[in-house]
């Protein structure tokens, strides 16, 4: 009996201590938020009083724009910032330096080779949200502990979009050279992956020895999205270092694909790196196909939409014709969806991953002529409605991983987990920016609330094993901080924060500044003013660099 009471007492004390610690964590977060509000308010006062001088140039701060806007947006933005702070603080406490946090077991896990993925993926989100102390700690970690000299095999794609992209974005936003140095170090280690007979990269590489290969489950093939989604990061790196080799490697890939590009612009997900020829496999805008199409459009935008980069746009437009051929409508509710294809067979299945498409269509539509532009925008809006319903039609109001469309049944969840993916919110962000329709903000807000209800735990944010039951998993994805929360924050921010005519987002939501692209990649001229802007010393005012000169509308 005594033994039971002691055990109970010990257990109870432990539970009490844990509860107590969690309360402290919560209070700490509140204190940080209050401090941040105070800082914002101080900045506002200072900014209304003066312009900020930057060397020779006087840049008028538009920070006050971001503060004086719709109170509802302001409140929602604060809630999203609170979510970021909660995610970040939990990561700092339980998984600092590791790739990702496992909130339920309160420890970390290295899913990307131990490169501190959550820290690197979060840098720009921390800057954009004005979480300066957190950003400083992250920056110190990058400077002192981010070490790429590791005898590990990594994914070329994941490392590029998260690490190279995250570091370059932090560099563009802060002007701190450490980020560019680190981005160059990791990119140099990835570069041998492109040394294949066709120039199509292998998808895995050892960071010390540079020996590259493809995973065994692809039968030696390279994956389309993995091979065709490094252009933005490597072109940006060449522009900032004036070293053409990065850009050359990734542009060769597109030129090689261009040689045999089909008229409908649709490629199967496997390509042979020896021949450069696509292999018989699935055509999809979801897993393993997705960001290849996204980067065709965005490399054209990054390249100032000029003659030199016209081939990207032409390839993208061909793919959009192909995409139209994959659109079907469900019955009875007429939800538009994107089929997958294998040979001549169409499959009535769509991944949530493909929900980036409405945003991409909205972003690319304005450069079509009249008539076509509206058609693409209207397709974007229809697809966004479908993606929103991926969320709304489940009991938790969070979307599953993919959906099947059977005649008479509209949509049914296939794989039923939710791993905090951002694609639908990303599209809502673009649609809101490009149409001004506040409905997209409302949809985003509803999705955010569903994350708060189902995914928020005392020690971070988890995914769901099943969106029908709400059963929780044990993982906080680094893209939740890099993408999901960032796009939500921007959805409730004025368009002058990261304007779309000055920045282009990589596929991990890292904004890269658009600079002048020279006709000859060897020269890589970034004009003097832009170079100064890119090299600008971080000084004391982080958020200044993220505001644009005008309200962001494309073209
Ligand atoms: C992210 O790593 C990127 O958005 C990628 O393009 C697709 N998968 C995840 C998010 O779902």
Coordinates of N, CA and C in Angstrom, one line a residue, residues 70 81 88 230 292 296 301-302 307 350 357 405 452 455 497 502 539 553:
X70 N -6.3 46.8 -41.8 CA -7.5 46.2 -41.3 C -7.3 45.5 -39.9
X81 N 1.5 34.6 -35.8 CA 2.8 34.8 -35.3 C 2.9 34.1 -33.9
X88 N 8.3 27.4 -32.8 CA 9.7 27.7 -32.7 C 10.3 27.4 -31.2
X230 N 15.8 23.0 -59.0 CA 16.9 23.6 -58.4 C 17.3 24.9 -59.1
X292 N 8.5 20.8 -60.8 CA 9.1 20.9 -62.1 C 8.3 22.0 -62.9
X296 N 9.3 26.2 -64.0 CA 9.4 26.7 -65.4 C 8.8 28.1 -65.4
X301 N 10.0 34.2 -64.4 CA 9.8 35.5 -63.6 C 11.1 35.9 -63.0
X302 N 11.9 35.0 -62.4 CA 13.2 35.4 -61.8 C 14.1 36.0 -62.9
X307 N 13.6 37.9 -73.2 CA 13.8 37.0 -74.4 C 14.7 35.8 -74.0
X350 N -6.2 12.9 -57.1 CA -5.5 14.2 -57.0 C -4.8 14.2 -55.6
X357 N -1.2 24.2 -57.7 CA -1.5 24.6 -59.0 C -2.4 25.9 -59.1
X405 N -11.9 10.6 -57.0 CA -13.1 11.1 -57.4 C -13.9 10.0 -58.2
X452 N -5.1 24.9 -35.5 CA -5.0 25.2 -34.0 C -5.8 24.2 -33.2
X455 N -3.9 20.3 -34.3 CA -2.5 20.0 -34.4 C -1.7 20.7 -33.3
X497 N 4.2 43.6 -48.3 CA 5.2 42.8 -47.6 C 5.6 41.6 -48.5
X502 N 8.8 41.9 -56.9 CA 10.2 42.0 -56.5 C 10.8 40.8 -55.9
X539 N 22.6 45.7 -40.1 CA 22.3 46.9 -39.2 C 21.3 46.5 -38.2
X553 N 1.2 43.8 -57.3 CA 0.4 43.2 -58.4 C 1.4 42.8 -59.5

